[in-house]
Coordinates of C-alpha atoms and ligand atoms in Angstrom, one line a residue:
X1 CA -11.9 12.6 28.9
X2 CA -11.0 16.0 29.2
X3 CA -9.7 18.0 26.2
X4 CA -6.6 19.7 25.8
X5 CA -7.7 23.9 25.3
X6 CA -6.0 27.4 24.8
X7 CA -4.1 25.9 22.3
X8 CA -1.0 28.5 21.0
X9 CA -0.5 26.7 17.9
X10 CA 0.2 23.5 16.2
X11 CA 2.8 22.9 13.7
X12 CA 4.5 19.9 12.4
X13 CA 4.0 17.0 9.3
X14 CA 1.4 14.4 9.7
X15 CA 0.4 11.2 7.9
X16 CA -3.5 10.7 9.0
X17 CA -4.3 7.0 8.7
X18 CA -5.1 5.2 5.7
X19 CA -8.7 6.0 3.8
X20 CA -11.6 4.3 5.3
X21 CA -13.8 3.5 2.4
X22 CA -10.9 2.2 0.1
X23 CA -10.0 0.5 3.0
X24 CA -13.2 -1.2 3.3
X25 CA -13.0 -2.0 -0.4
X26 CA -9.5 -3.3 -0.9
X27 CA -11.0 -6.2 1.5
X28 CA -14.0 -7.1 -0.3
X29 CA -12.2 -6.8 -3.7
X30 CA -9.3 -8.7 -2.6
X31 CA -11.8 -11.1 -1.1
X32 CA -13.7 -11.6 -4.4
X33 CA -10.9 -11.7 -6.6
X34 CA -9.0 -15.1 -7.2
X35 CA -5.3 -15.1 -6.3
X36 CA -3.6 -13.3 -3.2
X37 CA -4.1 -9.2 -2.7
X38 CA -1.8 -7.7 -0.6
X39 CA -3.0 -3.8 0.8
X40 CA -0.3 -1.6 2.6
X41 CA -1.5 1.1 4.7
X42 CA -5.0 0.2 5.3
X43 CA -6.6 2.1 8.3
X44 CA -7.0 -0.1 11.0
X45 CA -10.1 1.4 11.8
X46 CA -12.9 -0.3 13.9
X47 CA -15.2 0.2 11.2
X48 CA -12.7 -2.0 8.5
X49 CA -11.8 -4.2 11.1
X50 CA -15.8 -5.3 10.9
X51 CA -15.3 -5.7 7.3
X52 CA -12.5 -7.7 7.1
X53 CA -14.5 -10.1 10.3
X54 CA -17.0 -10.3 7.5
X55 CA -15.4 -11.5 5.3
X56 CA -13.4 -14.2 7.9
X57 CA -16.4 -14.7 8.2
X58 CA -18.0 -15.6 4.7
X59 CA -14.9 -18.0 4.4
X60 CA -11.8 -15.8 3.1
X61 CA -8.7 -16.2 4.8
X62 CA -7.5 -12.8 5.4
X63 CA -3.5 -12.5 7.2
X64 CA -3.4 -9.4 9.3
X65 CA 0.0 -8.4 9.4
X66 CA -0.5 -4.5 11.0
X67 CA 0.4 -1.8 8.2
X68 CA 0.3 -5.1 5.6
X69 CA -2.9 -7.3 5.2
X70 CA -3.1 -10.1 2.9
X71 CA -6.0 -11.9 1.6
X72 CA -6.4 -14.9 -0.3
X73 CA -9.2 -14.1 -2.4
X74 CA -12.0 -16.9 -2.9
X75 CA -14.2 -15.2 -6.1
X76 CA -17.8 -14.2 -6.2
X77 CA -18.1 -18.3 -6.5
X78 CA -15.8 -19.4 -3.0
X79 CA -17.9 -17.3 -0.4
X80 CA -19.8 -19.9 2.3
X81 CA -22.9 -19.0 4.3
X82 CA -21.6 -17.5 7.9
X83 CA -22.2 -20.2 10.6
X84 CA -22.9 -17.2 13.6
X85 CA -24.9 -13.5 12.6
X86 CA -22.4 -10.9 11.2
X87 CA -21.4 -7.9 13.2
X88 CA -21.6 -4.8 11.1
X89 CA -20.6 -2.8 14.1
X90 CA -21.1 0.7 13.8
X91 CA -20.0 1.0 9.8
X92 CA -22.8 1.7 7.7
X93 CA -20.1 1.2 4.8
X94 CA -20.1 -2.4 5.9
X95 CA -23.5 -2.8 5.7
X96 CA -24.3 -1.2 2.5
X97 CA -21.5 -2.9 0.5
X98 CA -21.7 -6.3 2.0
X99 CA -25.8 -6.6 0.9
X100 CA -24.9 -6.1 -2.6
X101 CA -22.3 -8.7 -2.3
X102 CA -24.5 -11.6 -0.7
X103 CA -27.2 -10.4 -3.2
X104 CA -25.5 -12.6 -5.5
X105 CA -25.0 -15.8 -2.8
X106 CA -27.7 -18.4 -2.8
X107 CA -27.2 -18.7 1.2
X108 CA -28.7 -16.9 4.2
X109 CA -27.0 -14.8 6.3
X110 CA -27.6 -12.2 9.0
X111 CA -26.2 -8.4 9.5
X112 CA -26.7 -6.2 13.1
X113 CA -24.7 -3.7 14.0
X114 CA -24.3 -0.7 17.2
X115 CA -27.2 1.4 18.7
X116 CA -26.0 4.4 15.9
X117 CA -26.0 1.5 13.0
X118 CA -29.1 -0.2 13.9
X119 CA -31.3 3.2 13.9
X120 CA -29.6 4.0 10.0
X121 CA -32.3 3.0 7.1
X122 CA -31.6 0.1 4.5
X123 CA -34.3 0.4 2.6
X124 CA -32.3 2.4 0.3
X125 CA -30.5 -0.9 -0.1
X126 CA -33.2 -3.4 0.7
X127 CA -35.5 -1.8 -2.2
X128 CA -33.4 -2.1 -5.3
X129 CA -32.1 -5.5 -4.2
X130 CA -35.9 -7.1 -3.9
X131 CA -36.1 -6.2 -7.5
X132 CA -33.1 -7.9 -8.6
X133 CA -34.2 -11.4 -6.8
X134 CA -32.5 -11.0 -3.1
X135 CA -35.4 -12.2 -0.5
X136 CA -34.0 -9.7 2.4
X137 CA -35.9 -8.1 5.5
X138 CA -35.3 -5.7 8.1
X139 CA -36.9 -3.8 11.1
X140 CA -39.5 -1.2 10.6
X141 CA -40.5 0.0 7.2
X142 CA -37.1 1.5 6.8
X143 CA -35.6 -1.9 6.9
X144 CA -33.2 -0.6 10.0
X145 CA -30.7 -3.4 10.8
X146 CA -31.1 -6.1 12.0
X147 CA -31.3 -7.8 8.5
X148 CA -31.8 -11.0 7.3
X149 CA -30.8 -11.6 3.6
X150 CA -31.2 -14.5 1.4
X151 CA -29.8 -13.9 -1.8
X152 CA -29.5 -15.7 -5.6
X153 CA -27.5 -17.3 -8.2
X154 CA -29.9 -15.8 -10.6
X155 CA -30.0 -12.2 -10.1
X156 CA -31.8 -10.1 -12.6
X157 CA -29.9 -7.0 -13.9
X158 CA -31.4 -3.6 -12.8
X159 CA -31.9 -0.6 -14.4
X160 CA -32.0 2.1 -11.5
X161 CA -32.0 5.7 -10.8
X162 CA -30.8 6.2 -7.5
X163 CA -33.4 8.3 -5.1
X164 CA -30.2 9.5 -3.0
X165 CA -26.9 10.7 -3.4
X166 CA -24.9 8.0 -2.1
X167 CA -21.7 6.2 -2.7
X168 CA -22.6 3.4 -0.8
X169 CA -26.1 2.4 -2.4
X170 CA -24.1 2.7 -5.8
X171 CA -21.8 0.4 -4.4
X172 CA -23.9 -2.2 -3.2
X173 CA -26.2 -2.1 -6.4
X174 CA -22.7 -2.6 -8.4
X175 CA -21.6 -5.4 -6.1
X176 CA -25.0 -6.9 -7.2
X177 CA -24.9 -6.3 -10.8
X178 CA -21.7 -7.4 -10.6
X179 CA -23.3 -11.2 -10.0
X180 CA -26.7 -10.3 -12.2
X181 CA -27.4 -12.0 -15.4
X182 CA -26.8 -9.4 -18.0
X183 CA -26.1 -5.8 -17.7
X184 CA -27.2 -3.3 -15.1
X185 CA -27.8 0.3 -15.5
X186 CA -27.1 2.5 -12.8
X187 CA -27.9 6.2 -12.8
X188 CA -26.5 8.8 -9.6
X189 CA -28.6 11.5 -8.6
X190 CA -25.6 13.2 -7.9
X191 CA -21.7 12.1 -8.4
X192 CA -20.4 10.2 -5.4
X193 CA -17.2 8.8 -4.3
X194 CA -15.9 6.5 -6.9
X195 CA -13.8 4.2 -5.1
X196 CA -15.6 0.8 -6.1
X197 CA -15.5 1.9 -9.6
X198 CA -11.7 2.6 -9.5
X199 CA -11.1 -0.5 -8.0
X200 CA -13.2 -2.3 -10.5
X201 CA -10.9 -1.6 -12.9
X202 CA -8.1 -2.1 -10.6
X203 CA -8.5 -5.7 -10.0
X204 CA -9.1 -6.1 -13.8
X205 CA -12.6 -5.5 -14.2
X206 CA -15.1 -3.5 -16.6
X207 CA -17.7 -0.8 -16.1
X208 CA -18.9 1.9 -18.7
X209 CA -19.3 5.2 -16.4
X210 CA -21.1 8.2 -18.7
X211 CA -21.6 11.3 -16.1
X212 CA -24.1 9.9 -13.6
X213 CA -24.4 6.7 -15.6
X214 CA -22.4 3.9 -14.7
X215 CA -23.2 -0.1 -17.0
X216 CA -22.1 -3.2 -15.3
X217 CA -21.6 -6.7 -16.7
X218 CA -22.6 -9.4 -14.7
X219 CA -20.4 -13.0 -14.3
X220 CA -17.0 -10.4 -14.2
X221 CA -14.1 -12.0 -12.6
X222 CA -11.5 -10.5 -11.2
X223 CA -7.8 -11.0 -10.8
X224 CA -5.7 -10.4 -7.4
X225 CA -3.7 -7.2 -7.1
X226 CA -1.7 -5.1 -4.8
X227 CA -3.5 -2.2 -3.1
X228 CA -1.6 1.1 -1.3
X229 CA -4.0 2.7 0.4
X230 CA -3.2 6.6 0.2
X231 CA -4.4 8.4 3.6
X232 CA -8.1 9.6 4.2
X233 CA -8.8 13.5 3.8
X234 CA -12.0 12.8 5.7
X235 CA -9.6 12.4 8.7
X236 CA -7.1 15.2 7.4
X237 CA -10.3 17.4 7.4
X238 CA -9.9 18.0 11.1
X239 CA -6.2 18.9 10.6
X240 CA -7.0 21.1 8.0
X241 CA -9.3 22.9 10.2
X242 CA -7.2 23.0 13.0
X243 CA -4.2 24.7 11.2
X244 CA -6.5 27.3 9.7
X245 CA -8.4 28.2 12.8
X246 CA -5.7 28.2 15.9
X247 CA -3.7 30.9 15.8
X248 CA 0.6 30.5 15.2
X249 CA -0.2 27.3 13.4
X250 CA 1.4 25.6 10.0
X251 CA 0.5 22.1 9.4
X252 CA 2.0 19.6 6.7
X253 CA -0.3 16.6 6.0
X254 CA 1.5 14.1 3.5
X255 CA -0.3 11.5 1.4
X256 CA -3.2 12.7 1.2
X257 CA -6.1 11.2 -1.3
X258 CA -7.2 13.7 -3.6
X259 CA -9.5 11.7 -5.5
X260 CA -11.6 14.6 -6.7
X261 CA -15.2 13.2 -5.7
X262 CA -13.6 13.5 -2.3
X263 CA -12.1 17.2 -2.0
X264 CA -14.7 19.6 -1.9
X265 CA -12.9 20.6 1.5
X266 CA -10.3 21.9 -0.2
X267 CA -12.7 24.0 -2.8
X268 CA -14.5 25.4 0.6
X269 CA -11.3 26.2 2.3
X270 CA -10.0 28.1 -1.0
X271 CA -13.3 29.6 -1.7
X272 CA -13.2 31.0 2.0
X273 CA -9.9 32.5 1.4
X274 CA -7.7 29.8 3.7
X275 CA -4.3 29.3 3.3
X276 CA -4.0 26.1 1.5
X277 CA -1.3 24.8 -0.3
X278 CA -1.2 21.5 -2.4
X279 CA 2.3 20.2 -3.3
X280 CA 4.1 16.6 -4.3
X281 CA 1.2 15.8 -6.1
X282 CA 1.1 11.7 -7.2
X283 CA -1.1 11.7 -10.4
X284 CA -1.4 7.4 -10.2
X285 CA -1.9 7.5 -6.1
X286 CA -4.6 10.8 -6.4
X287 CA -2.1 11.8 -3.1
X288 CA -0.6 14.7 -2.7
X289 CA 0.7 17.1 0.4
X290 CA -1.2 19.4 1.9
X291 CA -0.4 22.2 3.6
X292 CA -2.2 25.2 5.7
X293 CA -1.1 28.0 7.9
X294 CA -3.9 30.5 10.5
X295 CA -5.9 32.1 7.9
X296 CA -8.6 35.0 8.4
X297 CA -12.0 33.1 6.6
X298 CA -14.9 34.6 4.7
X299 CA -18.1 33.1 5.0
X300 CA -19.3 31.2 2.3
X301 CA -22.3 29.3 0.9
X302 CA -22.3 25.2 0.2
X303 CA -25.0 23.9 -1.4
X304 CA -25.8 21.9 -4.8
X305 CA -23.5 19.3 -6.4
X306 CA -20.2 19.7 -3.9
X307 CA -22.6 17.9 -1.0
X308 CA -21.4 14.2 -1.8
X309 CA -17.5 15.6 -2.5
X310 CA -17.5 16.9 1.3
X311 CA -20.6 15.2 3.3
X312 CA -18.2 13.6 6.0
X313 CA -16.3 16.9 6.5
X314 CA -19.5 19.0 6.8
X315 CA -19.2 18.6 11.2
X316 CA -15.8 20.1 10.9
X317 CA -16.5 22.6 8.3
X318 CA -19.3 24.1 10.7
X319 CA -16.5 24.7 13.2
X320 CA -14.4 25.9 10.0
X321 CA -17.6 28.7 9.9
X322 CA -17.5 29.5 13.2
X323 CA -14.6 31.6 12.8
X324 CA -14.9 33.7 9.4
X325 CA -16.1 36.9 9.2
X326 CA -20.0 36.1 8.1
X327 CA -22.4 33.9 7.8
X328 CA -21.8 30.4 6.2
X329 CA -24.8 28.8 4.6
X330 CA -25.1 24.4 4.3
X331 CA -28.0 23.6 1.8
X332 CA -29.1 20.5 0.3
X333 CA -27.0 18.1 3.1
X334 CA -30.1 16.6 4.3
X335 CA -28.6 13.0 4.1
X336 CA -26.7 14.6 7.4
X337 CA -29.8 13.6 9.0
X338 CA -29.2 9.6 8.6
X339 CA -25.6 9.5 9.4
X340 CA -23.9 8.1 13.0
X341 CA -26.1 10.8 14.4
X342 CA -28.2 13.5 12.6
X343 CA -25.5 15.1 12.3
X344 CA -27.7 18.3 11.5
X345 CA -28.9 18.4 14.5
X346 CA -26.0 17.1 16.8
X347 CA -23.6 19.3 15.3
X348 CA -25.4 22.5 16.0
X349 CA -26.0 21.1 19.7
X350 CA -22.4 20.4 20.4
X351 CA -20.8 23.4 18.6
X352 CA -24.1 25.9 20.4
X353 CA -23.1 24.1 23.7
X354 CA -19.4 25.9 23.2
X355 CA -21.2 29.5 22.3
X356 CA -21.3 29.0 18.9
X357 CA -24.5 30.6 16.8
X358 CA -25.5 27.6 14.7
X359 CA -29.2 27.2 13.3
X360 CA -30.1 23.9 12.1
X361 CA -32.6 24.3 9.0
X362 CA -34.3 21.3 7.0
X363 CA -31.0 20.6 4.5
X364 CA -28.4 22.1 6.7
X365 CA -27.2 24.9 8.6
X366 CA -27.1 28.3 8.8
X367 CA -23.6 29.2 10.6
X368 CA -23.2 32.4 12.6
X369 CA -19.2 33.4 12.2
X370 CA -16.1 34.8 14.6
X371 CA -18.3 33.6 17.4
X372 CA -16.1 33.0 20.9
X373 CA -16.5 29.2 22.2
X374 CA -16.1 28.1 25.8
X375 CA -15.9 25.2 27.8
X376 CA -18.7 22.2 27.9
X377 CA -19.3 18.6 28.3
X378 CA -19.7 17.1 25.0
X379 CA -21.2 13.6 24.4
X380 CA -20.6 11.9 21.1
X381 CA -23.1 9.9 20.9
X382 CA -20.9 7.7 19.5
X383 CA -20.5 9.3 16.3
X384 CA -16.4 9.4 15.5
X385 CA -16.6 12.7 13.7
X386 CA -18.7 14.7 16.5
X387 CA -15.7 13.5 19.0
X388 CA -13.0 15.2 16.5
X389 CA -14.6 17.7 15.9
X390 CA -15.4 18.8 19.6
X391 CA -11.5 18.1 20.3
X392 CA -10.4 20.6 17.5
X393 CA -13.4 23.3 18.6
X394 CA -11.7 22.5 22.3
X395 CA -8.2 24.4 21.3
X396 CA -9.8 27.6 20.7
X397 CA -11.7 27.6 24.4
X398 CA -9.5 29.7 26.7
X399 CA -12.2 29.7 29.6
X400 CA -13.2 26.8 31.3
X401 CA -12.8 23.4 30.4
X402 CA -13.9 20.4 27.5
X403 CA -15.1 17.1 29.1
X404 CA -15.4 14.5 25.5
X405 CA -17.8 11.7 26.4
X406 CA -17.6 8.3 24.6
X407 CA -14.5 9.4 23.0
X408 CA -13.9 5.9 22.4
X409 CA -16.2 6.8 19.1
X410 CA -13.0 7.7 17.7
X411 CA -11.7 4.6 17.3
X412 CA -14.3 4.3 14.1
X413 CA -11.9 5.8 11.7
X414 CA -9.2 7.5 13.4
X415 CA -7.3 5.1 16.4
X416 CA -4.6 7.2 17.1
X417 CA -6.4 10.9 16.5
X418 CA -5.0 12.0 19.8
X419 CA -1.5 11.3 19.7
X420 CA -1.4 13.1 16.2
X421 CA -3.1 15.8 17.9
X422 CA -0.5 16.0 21.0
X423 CA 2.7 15.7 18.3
X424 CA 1.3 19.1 16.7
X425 CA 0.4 20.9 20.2
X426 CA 3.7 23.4 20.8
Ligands
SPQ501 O1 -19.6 3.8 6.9 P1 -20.4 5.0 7.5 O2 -20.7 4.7 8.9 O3 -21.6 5.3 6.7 O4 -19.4 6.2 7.4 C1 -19.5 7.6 7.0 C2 -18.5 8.4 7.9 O5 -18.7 9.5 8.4 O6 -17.4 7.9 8.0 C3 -20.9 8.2 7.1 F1 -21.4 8.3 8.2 O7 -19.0 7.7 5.6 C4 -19.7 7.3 4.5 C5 -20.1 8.4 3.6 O8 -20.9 9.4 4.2 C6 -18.8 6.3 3.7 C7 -19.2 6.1 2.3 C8 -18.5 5.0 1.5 O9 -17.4 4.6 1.9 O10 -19.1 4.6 0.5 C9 -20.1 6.9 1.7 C10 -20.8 8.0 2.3 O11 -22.1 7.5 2.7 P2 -23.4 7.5 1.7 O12 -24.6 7.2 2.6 O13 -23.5 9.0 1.2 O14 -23.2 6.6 0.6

């Protein structure tokens, strides 16, 4: 498709979709709690649209009604093994999560997923689970998808420090312990997105969390509940961006999650001088407004324990770099590499194609700034957050012309990116 460029500005309130990886969890939750769950808001995202097949799936009757979904939650005890292979799609969320949950299921099943998912390792996931009981196997000695899992009634409790920063192998080790006989003890290399731990205790559940360490009881049950899911400030990121880098812009983004393992974004944005403000703020919901006007940037340096609280937004924050005075340094991100795409690597590639001046380095980037971009023919290789990305860098091109290829990537977390982009176009 070809992008719109040249923009003159973008103005205008937004509500960006709801949050992908609460979305993800409000199903499984719902799904392993006992009662009925209603969630309002979830993002309709191909990526939670595998989930909730998943879980149809493993046997829970899940109502789709648009904006609300309701699920009539089965317990850790009501799942049944999947007659057909389940189809992860392209969400590594899914995978991840979903192993830790059949960990604790004395049935077989089988995961696959897209071209991106089934080149993304699981042996993160696939080690710590072995040691708990689960019999599970995968391709390669990265244990890439396709797996094949068998898992237990009698899962042994773990104690495990985590070799990676990553919200999703904390996740599927708590969905584990969770179903283990005793307690598990689970230590983060660094803090990560805390969603499953929130929602632990939102459907009535216990956890001990002390800094990086985080106890689990097994044999928990938990109790139905109603989920509002507030919207994703991964997907506000490229807003965010936008509004600060196109010139004669002021954008309002309402109900946004500010969840504060999720907003380094906003600490970047502030620490390179952009006009940011933060307004309505929803203490219970961790929402809030957010608003930003055209800003002149300073380059910065982002490195050390902020990685986790921004890794999705670190495409988009490249093109944030592109267009401060300086030059903005990325360390320690080298979990880019095992993304969608190597997102390293592909981001440099797409935003050098344009005329940027990025160098990729081991960990991250080094980001060369007020650099002009021009037109180019983008493929995302069907990463969602390459495709955004490329359509905001597209508004500052005022020669030649943006050609998006598998743009349909999109559809991972954002559906309806472009018509939210075409309401803030003047
Ligand atoms: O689900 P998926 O494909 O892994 O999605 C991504 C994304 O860009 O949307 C990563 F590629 O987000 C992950 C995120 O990077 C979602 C997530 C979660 O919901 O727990 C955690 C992060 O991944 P990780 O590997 O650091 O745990």
């Amino acid at each position: 498709m070809k992008l719109p460029t040249n923009a003159a500005g973008l103005s205008g309130q937004l509500k960006v979709p709801g949050d992908k990886s609460i979305s993800h969890r409000s199903i499984m939750f719902g799904s392993l709690a006992k009662g009925v769950t209603r969630v309002y808001d979830i993002l309709r995202g191909e990526d939670v649209l595998s989930t909730m097949a998943a879980f149809r799936s493993l046997g829970v009757e899940i109502e789709d009604h648009g904006s609300e979904v309701i699920i009539h939650g089965v317990g850790f005890k009501g799942l049944r093994a999947p007659q057909t292979a389940l189809d992860m799609g392209n969400s590594g969320t899914s995978i991840r999560l979903i192993s830790g949950v059949l960990a604790g299921q004395a049935f077989r099943a089988e995961m696959f997923g897209d071209d991106s998912l089934s080149k993304r390792p699981m042996d993160r996931v696939t080690v710590p689970l072995r040691q708990m009981g689960v019999e599970v196997s995968g391709q390669t000695d990265r244990d890439l998808p396709p797996l094949k899992l068998k898992g237990t009634s009698h899962l042994r409790p773990i104690t495990y420090t985590l070799p990676v920063a990553s919200a999703q192998v904390k996740s599927a080790l708590i969905f584990a312990a969770l179903q283990a006989d005793g307690e598990s003890v689970i230590t983060e290399k660094e803090l990560t997105r805390n969603h499953t731990e929130d929602m632990i205790r939102q459907f009535g559940g216990k956890l001990t969390v002390n800094g990086k360490e985080i106890r689990v009881r097994g044999g928990q049950t938990f109790t139905a509940t109603e989920v509002t899911v507030p919207g994703d400030i991964s997907s506000a990121a490229f807003f965010l961006v936008a509004g600060l880098i196109v010139p004669n812009s002021i954008i309002r983004l309402e109900n946004v999650g500010i969840n504060e393992t999720r907003t380094g974004i906003i600490d970047v944005i502030q620490a390179m001088g952009g006009d940011l403000t933060i307004s309505d703020v929803d203490e219970l919901a961790k929402s809030a407004t957010l608003t930003v006007r055209t800003s002149q940037l300073q380059a910065t340096e982002i490195s050390g324990a902020i990685i986790p609280r921004l890794i999705d937004e670190l495409p988009i924050i490249a093109l944030l770099a592109t267009q401060a005075n300086g030059t903005t340094v990325i360390r320690d991100a080298e979990e880019l590499k095992v993304k969608e795409t190597d997102r390293i690597q592909v981001v440099a590639d797409m935003l050098n194609a344009m005329g940027a001046e990025i160098t990729p380095t081991a960990d991250g980037m080094r980001i060369k700034g007020k650099t002009q971009l021009t037109g180019a023919t983008i493929n995302t290789q069907g990463d969602h957050r390459i495709g955004m990305t490329a359509a905001i860098a597209a508004l500052l091109v005022t020669d030649g012309q943006v050609v998006l290829e598998r743009s349909e990537a999109i559809q991972t977390s954002y559906p309806t990116f472009f018509e939210d982009l075409d309401q803030l176009l003047r």
